[in-house]
């Protein structure tokens, strides 16, 4: 199987909403947060990890302690990106773990927020706090995706898959994490993981084409989902790639132990799922979308013969086991499976068995 190179992104400078951390922009998020210019650190092979610089929300409702923790987490992430660019993947992993353990999971009210009469309305406060919490969850998703990139380099594909699944729980619209998950699944190389990789790549292609306006969604987008916010359920896992949900607050310093590092709270069940829709993207974002589509299309083409080979191998193993079991039973009557010929009907694909009396 061909070795997959790390997913490559072009360096970008983006000044839109928080979701630009993950490659999309929505109007609702522009009102809640601001994002400074972002770049992408590279390793020696031109591989990238997310390196977005975020600044505090416009509103002053975020507690000073949360701000400090978020800034500290960002510093850990930047250090991790530097280590990743130098090929020090274990050190990079440790930095992302520290970022994850430092970054707040939910917003807490500041003293100014409680005293400000202009934001006394509970609904307004909830919307702002949800926006701040969404920023934290979105950033934590980046940490998990970057940890997955390290695990792929360290050839721990199960851990990479798990961290990507966690990133998608935090942000179902994070197609970079879904594509990286598919990358790890392909490298794992089993029939089941390759089939899941195929599904994930197909999901990436469909979602990005919808966001580019190249195809229509297969459903109507609920307007209530467009307004964003944790209480609207946008942070529930929304893809077939969801494989597990766990919460833990331990950290690790080794590549394998890091798999069970910091885990977010389990998302609320039975909430609406993420539904992609056409986005108003700038040219840089459109280019990134097209590049990701091309990457997934190439992966699907590359995996097709491998999947066929794995399927034939599994079929042969299954037939071998059935023959062995059949021989153990038929042997009592002086027969074997060699007395039965299996022929496939080319028109229907079905099989028929004929008895052959062999001496």
Short mmCIF file of C-alpha atoms in Angstrom, two decimals:
data_model
loop_
_atom_site.label_atom_id
_atom_site.label_comp_id
_atom_site.label_asym_id
_atom_site.label_seq_id
_atom_site.Cartn_x
_atom_site.Cartn_y
_atom_site.Cartn_z
CA UNK A 1 0.00 0.00 0.00
CA UNK A 2 1.26 3.42 -0.87
CA UNK A 3 2.31 5.65 1.98
CA UNK A 4 0.05 8.65 2.31
CA UNK A 5 1.74 11.99 2.72
CA UNK A 6 0.45 14.30 5.43
CA UNK A 7 -2.45 16.43 4.23
CA UNK A 8 -1.04 19.65 2.82
CA UNK A 9 -2.57 23.08 3.18
CA UNK A 10 -1.45 26.23 1.48
CA UNK A 11 -0.34 29.02 3.84
CA UNK A 12 -3.24 31.40 4.34
CA UNK A 13 -4.03 34.73 5.94
CA UNK A 14 -7.62 34.79 7.14
CA UNK A 15 -9.51 37.48 8.99
CA UNK A 16 -12.99 36.00 9.11
CA UNK A 17 -14.85 33.96 11.74
CA UNK A 18 -13.58 31.42 14.22
CA UNK A 19 -14.54 28.51 12.00
CA UNK A 20 -11.75 29.63 9.66
CA UNK A 21 -9.58 27.70 12.06
CA UNK A 22 -11.09 24.65 10.38
CA UNK A 23 -11.50 26.01 6.88
CA UNK A 24 -15.04 27.41 6.86
CA UNK A 25 -16.58 30.76 7.66
CA UNK A 26 -20.03 31.59 8.98
CA UNK A 27 -21.61 34.95 9.64
CA UNK A 28 -22.84 34.04 13.11
CA UNK A 29 -19.31 33.38 14.35
CA UNK A 30 -18.02 36.72 13.13
CA UNK A 31 -20.17 38.41 15.74
CA UNK A 32 -18.72 36.43 18.61
CA UNK A 33 -14.99 36.16 17.96
CA UNK A 34 -12.09 37.57 16.01
CA UNK A 35 -9.23 35.63 14.46
CA UNK A 36 -5.80 36.99 13.73
CA UNK A 37 -3.71 36.00 10.73
CA UNK A 38 -2.91 32.31 10.62
CA UNK A 39 -0.15 30.34 8.96
CA UNK A 40 0.82 26.72 8.69
CA UNK A 41 4.03 25.27 10.09
CA UNK A 42 5.74 22.73 7.87
CA UNK A 43 8.04 19.84 8.54
CA UNK A 44 10.86 18.88 6.23
CA UNK A 45 8.47 17.14 3.81
CA UNK A 46 6.18 20.13 3.44
CA UNK A 47 3.57 18.71 5.82
CA UNK A 48 1.31 21.04 7.76
CA UNK A 49 -0.44 21.27 11.08
CA UNK A 50 -3.06 23.83 12.00
CA UNK A 51 -1.47 27.01 13.34
CA UNK A 52 -4.24 29.55 13.86
CA UNK A 53 -3.72 32.52 16.12
CA UNK A 54 -6.89 33.51 17.98
CA UNK A 55 -7.54 36.59 20.07
CA UNK A 56 -10.06 37.22 22.78
CA UNK A 57 -13.74 37.74 21.97
CA UNK A 58 -15.13 41.20 21.29
CA UNK A 59 -17.38 40.94 24.35
CA UNK A 60 -15.87 41.39 27.80
CA UNK A 61 -17.88 38.55 29.28
CA UNK A 62 -15.04 36.06 29.24
CA UNK A 63 -13.45 35.65 32.66
CA UNK A 64 -9.85 36.79 33.04
CA UNK A 65 -8.84 33.32 34.22
CA UNK A 66 -10.32 31.73 31.09
CA UNK A 67 -8.53 34.28 28.91
CA UNK A 68 -5.20 33.49 30.55
CA UNK A 69 -5.73 29.75 30.22
CA UNK A 70 -6.73 30.10 26.58
CA UNK A 71 -3.65 32.22 25.83
CA UNK A 72 -1.42 29.70 27.61
CA UNK A 73 -2.99 26.87 25.63
CA UNK A 74 -2.32 28.77 22.41
CA UNK A 75 1.35 29.13 23.38
CA UNK A 76 1.57 25.36 23.91
CA UNK A 77 -0.01 24.81 20.50
CA UNK A 78 2.46 27.16 18.80
CA UNK A 79 5.34 25.32 20.48
CA UNK A 80 3.86 22.02 19.30
CA UNK A 81 3.67 23.31 15.75
CA UNK A 82 7.33 24.27 15.90
CA UNK A 83 8.31 20.79 17.13
CA UNK A 84 6.17 19.19 14.43
CA UNK A 85 7.84 21.33 11.78
CA UNK A 86 11.22 20.10 13.03
CA UNK A 87 10.11 16.46 12.91
CA UNK A 88 10.00 16.08 16.71
CA UNK A 89 6.60 14.43 16.76
CA UNK A 90 6.71 13.10 20.32
CA UNK A 91 7.60 16.54 21.67
CA UNK A 92 4.90 18.10 19.52
CA UNK A 93 2.42 15.60 20.95
CA UNK A 94 3.33 16.60 24.50
CA UNK A 95 2.73 20.26 23.67
CA UNK A 96 -0.70 19.56 22.19
CA UNK A 97 -1.55 17.53 25.30
CA UNK A 98 -0.58 20.48 27.47
CA UNK A 99 -2.68 22.79 25.31
CA UNK A 100 -5.64 20.43 25.65
CA UNK A 101 -5.31 20.17 29.42
CA UNK A 102 -4.98 23.96 29.72
CA UNK A 103 -7.68 25.23 27.38
CA UNK A 104 -11.05 25.83 29.11
CA UNK A 105 -13.85 23.49 28.06
CA UNK A 106 -16.68 25.92 28.79
CA UNK A 107 -16.98 29.67 29.33
CA UNK A 108 -17.43 31.04 32.85
CA UNK A 109 -18.96 34.48 33.49
CA UNK A 110 -16.70 37.39 34.30
CA UNK A 111 -17.34 39.99 37.00
CA UNK A 112 -17.99 42.56 34.29
CA UNK A 113 -20.58 40.31 32.68
CA UNK A 114 -22.55 39.97 35.91
CA UNK A 115 -22.46 43.74 36.52
CA UNK A 116 -23.15 44.95 32.97
CA UNK A 117 -26.78 46.08 32.72
CA UNK A 118 -26.61 46.09 28.92
CA UNK A 119 -26.17 42.33 28.83
CA UNK A 120 -28.52 41.47 31.65
CA UNK A 121 -30.91 39.75 29.28
CA UNK A 122 -30.47 36.02 29.88
CA UNK A 123 -30.95 35.02 26.24
CA UNK A 124 -28.29 37.47 25.13
CA UNK A 125 -25.90 36.25 27.80
CA UNK A 126 -26.52 32.64 26.82
CA UNK A 127 -25.76 33.39 23.17
CA UNK A 128 -22.48 35.09 24.04
CA UNK A 129 -21.39 32.37 26.46
CA UNK A 130 -22.28 29.73 23.90
CA UNK A 131 -20.15 31.58 21.34
CA UNK A 132 -17.19 31.69 23.74
CA UNK A 133 -17.64 28.02 24.60
CA UNK A 134 -17.80 27.24 20.89
CA UNK A 135 -14.45 28.97 20.47
CA UNK A 136 -12.94 26.77 23.18
CA UNK A 137 -14.44 23.60 21.71
CA UNK A 138 -13.28 24.56 18.23
CA UNK A 139 -9.75 25.14 19.47
CA UNK A 140 -9.75 21.86 21.39
CA UNK A 141 -10.77 20.13 18.17
CA UNK A 142 -7.63 21.56 16.55
CA UNK A 143 -5.49 20.15 19.36
CA UNK A 144 -6.97 16.68 18.87
CA UNK A 145 -6.48 16.86 15.09
CA UNK A 146 -2.87 17.96 15.55
CA UNK A 147 -2.32 15.11 18.01
CA UNK A 148 -3.69 12.78 15.34
CA UNK A 149 -1.15 14.15 12.87
CA UNK A 150 1.60 13.27 15.36
CA UNK A 151 0.19 9.77 15.89
CA UNK A 152 0.16 9.18 12.13
CA UNK A 153 3.85 10.11 11.99
CA UNK A 154 4.47 7.78 14.94
CA UNK A 155 2.48 5.03 13.16
CA UNK A 156 -0.08 4.74 15.95
CA UNK A 157 -3.09 4.74 13.64
CA UNK A 158 -5.68 3.65 16.21
CA UNK A 159 -4.78 6.62 18.41
CA UNK A 160 -4.93 8.94 15.40
CA UNK A 161 -8.39 7.66 14.49
CA UNK A 162 -9.58 8.14 18.06
CA UNK A 163 -8.33 11.72 18.30
CA UNK A 164 -9.90 12.62 14.97
CA UNK A 165 -13.21 11.18 16.17
CA UNK A 166 -12.95 13.35 19.28
CA UNK A 167 -12.21 16.41 17.14
CA UNK A 168 -15.37 15.68 15.15
CA UNK A 169 -17.40 15.37 18.32
CA UNK A 170 -16.25 18.86 19.25
CA UNK A 171 -16.76 20.26 15.75
CA UNK A 172 -18.71 18.11 13.24
CA UNK A 173 -17.93 20.59 10.44
CA UNK A 174 -14.17 19.98 10.80
CA UNK A 175 -13.54 18.22 7.47
CA UNK A 176 -9.78 18.38 7.93
CA UNK A 177 -10.16 16.06 10.93
CA UNK A 178 -12.43 13.71 8.98
CA UNK A 179 -9.96 13.56 6.12
CA UNK A 180 -7.09 12.91 8.52
CA UNK A 181 -9.14 10.15 10.14
CA UNK A 182 -9.59 8.56 6.71
CA UNK A 183 -5.85 8.85 6.16
CA UNK A 184 -5.13 6.91 9.37
CA UNK A 185 -7.78 4.32 8.50
CA UNK A 186 -6.19 3.71 5.11
CA UNK A 187 -2.76 3.35 6.65
CA UNK A 188 -4.15 0.88 9.20
CA UNK A 189 -4.84 -1.31 6.18
CA UNK A 190 -7.61 -3.67 7.33
CA UNK A 191 -10.73 -4.32 5.26
CA UNK A 192 -13.00 -2.69 7.84
CA UNK A 193 -10.77 0.36 8.30
CA UNK A 194 -10.36 0.79 4.54
CA UNK A 195 -14.13 0.62 4.05
CA UNK A 196 -14.55 3.28 6.75
CA UNK A 197 -11.86 5.41 5.08
CA UNK A 198 -13.80 5.18 1.83
CA UNK A 199 -16.98 6.38 3.54
CA UNK A 200 -15.13 9.22 5.26
CA UNK A 201 -13.52 10.43 2.03
CA UNK A 202 -16.90 10.33 0.30
CA UNK A 203 -18.33 12.41 3.17
CA UNK A 204 -15.49 14.94 2.83
CA UNK A 205 -16.05 15.29 -0.91
CA UNK A 206 -19.82 15.66 -0.60
CA UNK A 207 -19.62 18.18 2.26
CA UNK A 208 -17.01 20.40 0.60
CA UNK A 209 -18.83 20.34 -2.74
CA UNK A 210 -22.01 21.45 -0.97
CA UNK A 211 -20.12 24.27 0.75
CA UNK A 212 -18.68 25.33 -2.61
CA UNK A 213 -22.14 25.26 -4.16
CA UNK A 214 -21.17 22.57 -6.69
CA UNK A 215 -23.95 20.23 -5.59
CA UNK A 216 -27.20 20.66 -3.69
CA UNK A 217 -27.70 19.23 -0.19
CA UNK A 218 -29.79 16.08 0.01
CA UNK A 219 -31.98 17.74 2.66
CA UNK A 220 -33.31 21.12 3.70
CA UNK A 221 -31.07 23.07 6.06
CA UNK A 222 -32.94 23.98 9.23
CA UNK A 223 -32.62 27.72 9.81
CA UNK A 224 -32.33 27.12 13.53
CA UNK A 225 -29.04 25.33 12.90
CA UNK A 226 -27.58 28.26 11.01
CA UNK A 227 -27.48 30.54 14.03
CA UNK A 228 -24.76 28.54 15.74
CA UNK A 229 -24.27 27.98 19.43
CA UNK A 230 -23.74 24.96 21.60
CA UNK A 231 -27.39 24.91 22.68
CA UNK A 232 -28.46 24.39 19.06
CA UNK A 233 -26.60 21.14 18.88
CA UNK A 234 -23.98 22.06 16.30
CA UNK A 235 -21.27 20.34 18.24
CA UNK A 236 -22.74 16.85 18.14
CA UNK A 237 -20.99 14.32 15.98
CA UNK A 238 -22.59 14.44 12.56
CA UNK A 239 -20.80 11.92 10.43
CA UNK A 240 -20.68 8.18 9.99
CA UNK A 241 -17.18 8.46 11.39
CA UNK A 242 -18.29 8.73 15.01
CA UNK A 243 -16.76 5.68 16.67
CA UNK A 244 -16.66 6.35 20.36
CA UNK A 245 -17.20 8.90 23.09
CA UNK A 246 -15.12 9.17 26.25
CA UNK A 247 -14.11 11.71 28.86
CA UNK A 248 -10.86 11.82 30.74
CA UNK A 249 -8.72 14.48 32.36
CA UNK A 250 -5.37 12.70 32.47
CA UNK A 251 -2.35 13.61 30.38
CA UNK A 252 0.53 11.53 29.11
CA UNK A 253 4.06 12.03 27.90
CA UNK A 254 4.39 9.00 25.64
CA UNK A 255 2.95 8.53 22.19
CA UNK A 256 0.69 5.61 23.10
CA UNK A 257 -0.45 6.89 26.48
CA UNK A 258 -1.36 10.20 24.89
CA UNK A 259 -4.22 8.42 23.19
CA UNK A 260 -6.09 8.54 26.48
CA UNK A 261 -5.04 12.05 27.40
CA UNK A 262 -7.50 14.85 27.87
CA UNK A 263 -11.02 14.05 26.69
CA UNK A 264 -13.89 16.54 26.49
CA UNK A 265 -17.28 16.06 28.06
CA UNK A 266 -19.54 13.71 26.14
CA UNK A 267 -21.84 15.71 23.84
CA UNK A 268 -25.53 15.75 24.68
CA UNK A 269 -27.42 12.93 22.91
CA UNK A 270 -30.32 13.27 20.50
CA UNK A 271 -29.40 16.76 19.32
CA UNK A 272 -29.62 17.93 15.69
CA UNK A 273 -26.67 16.93 13.53
CA UNK A 274 -24.43 19.08 11.39
CA UNK A 275 -25.82 19.67 7.91
CA UNK A 276 -23.48 21.29 5.37
CA UNK A 277 -24.75 24.13 3.22
CA UNK A 278 -23.35 26.51 0.65
CA UNK A 279 -20.96 29.01 2.24
CA UNK A 280 -19.83 32.46 1.19
CA UNK A 281 -16.15 31.57 0.82
CA UNK A 282 -13.29 33.77 -0.29
CA UNK A 283 -10.87 32.59 -2.97
CA UNK A 284 -8.36 31.26 -0.44
CA UNK A 285 -10.99 29.13 1.26
CA UNK A 286 -12.29 27.90 -2.10
CA UNK A 287 -8.78 26.86 -3.08
CA UNK A 288 -8.39 24.96 0.19
CA UNK A 289 -11.72 23.21 -0.38
CA UNK A 290 -10.75 22.20 -3.92
CA UNK A 291 -7.39 20.88 -2.70
CA UNK A 292 -9.07 18.76 -0.03
CA UNK A 293 -11.57 17.41 -2.56
CA UNK A 294 -8.70 16.48 -4.87
CA UNK A 295 -6.89 14.75 -2.00
CA UNK A 296 -9.92 12.63 -1.12
CA UNK A 297 -10.66 11.79 -4.76
CA UNK A 298 -7.08 10.61 -5.23
CA UNK A 299 -7.35 8.52 -2.06
CA UNK A 300 -10.54 6.84 -3.29
CA UNK A 301 -8.89 6.00 -6.60
CA UNK A 302 -5.82 4.65 -4.81
CA UNK A 303 -7.86 2.54 -2.39
CA UNK A 304 -10.12 0.90 -4.99
CA UNK A 305 -7.73 -1.92 -6.07
CA UNK A 306 -6.54 -2.43 -2.50
CA UNK A 307 -10.10 -2.86 -1.27
CA UNK A 308 -10.81 -5.42 -3.99
CA UNK A 309 -7.70 -7.36 -3.07
CA UNK A 310 -8.60 -7.34 0.63
CA UNK A 311 -12.15 -8.44 -0.14
CA UNK A 312 -10.95 -11.38 -2.26
CA UNK A 313 -8.50 -12.35 0.46
CA UNK A 314 -11.21 -12.31 3.11
CA UNK A 315 -13.52 -14.31 0.83
CA UNK A 316 -10.81 -16.95 0.28
CA UNK A 317 -10.18 -17.19 4.02
CA UNK A 318 -13.89 -17.60 4.71
CA UNK A 319 -14.25 -20.35 2.08
CA UNK A 320 -11.19 -22.09 3.52
CA UNK A 321 -12.72 -22.10 7.00
CA UNK A 322 -16.04 -23.40 5.65
CA UNK A 323 -14.27 -26.19 3.76
CA UNK A 324 -12.35 -27.18 6.87
CA UNK A 325 -15.54 -27.32 8.91
CA UNK A 326 -17.33 -29.21 6.12
CA UNK A 327 -14.56 -31.79 5.82
CA UNK A 328 -14.68 -32.48 9.55
CA UNK A 329 -18.39 -33.34 9.23
CA UNK A 330 -18.41 -35.06 5.82
CA UNK A 331 -15.39 -37.16 6.73
CA UNK A 332 -17.60 -39.25 9.00
CA UNK A 333 -19.47 -40.39 5.87
CA UNK A 334 -16.42 -40.97 3.70
CA UNK A 335 -16.94 -37.69 1.86
CA UNK A 336 -15.22 -34.34 1.63
CA UNK A 337 -15.98 -30.93 0.25
CA UNK A 338 -14.12 -32.01 -2.90
CA UNK A 339 -17.24 -34.04 -3.70
CA UNK A 340 -19.11 -30.76 -4.15
CA UNK A 341 -18.36 -28.32 -6.94
CA UNK A 342 -19.39 -24.70 -6.51
CA UNK A 343 -20.15 -22.78 -9.69
CA UNK A 344 -21.08 -19.13 -10.01
CA UNK A 345 -23.87 -18.01 -12.32
CA UNK A 346 -22.36 -15.07 -14.29
CA UNK A 347 -25.79 -13.58 -14.94
CA UNK A 348 -26.99 -13.48 -11.33
CA UNK A 349 -23.76 -13.76 -9.36
CA UNK A 350 -25.26 -16.59 -7.30
CA UNK A 351 -23.66 -19.96 -6.63
CA UNK A 352 -24.86 -23.53 -7.18
CA UNK A 353 -23.44 -26.79 -5.81
CA UNK A 354 -23.08 -30.03 -7.77
CA UNK A 355 -22.29 -33.41 -6.24
CA UNK A 356 -19.37 -35.26 -7.82
CA UNK A 357 -18.80 -38.89 -6.84
CA UNK A 358 -15.04 -39.23 -6.53
CA UNK A 359 -13.44 -42.60 -5.74
#
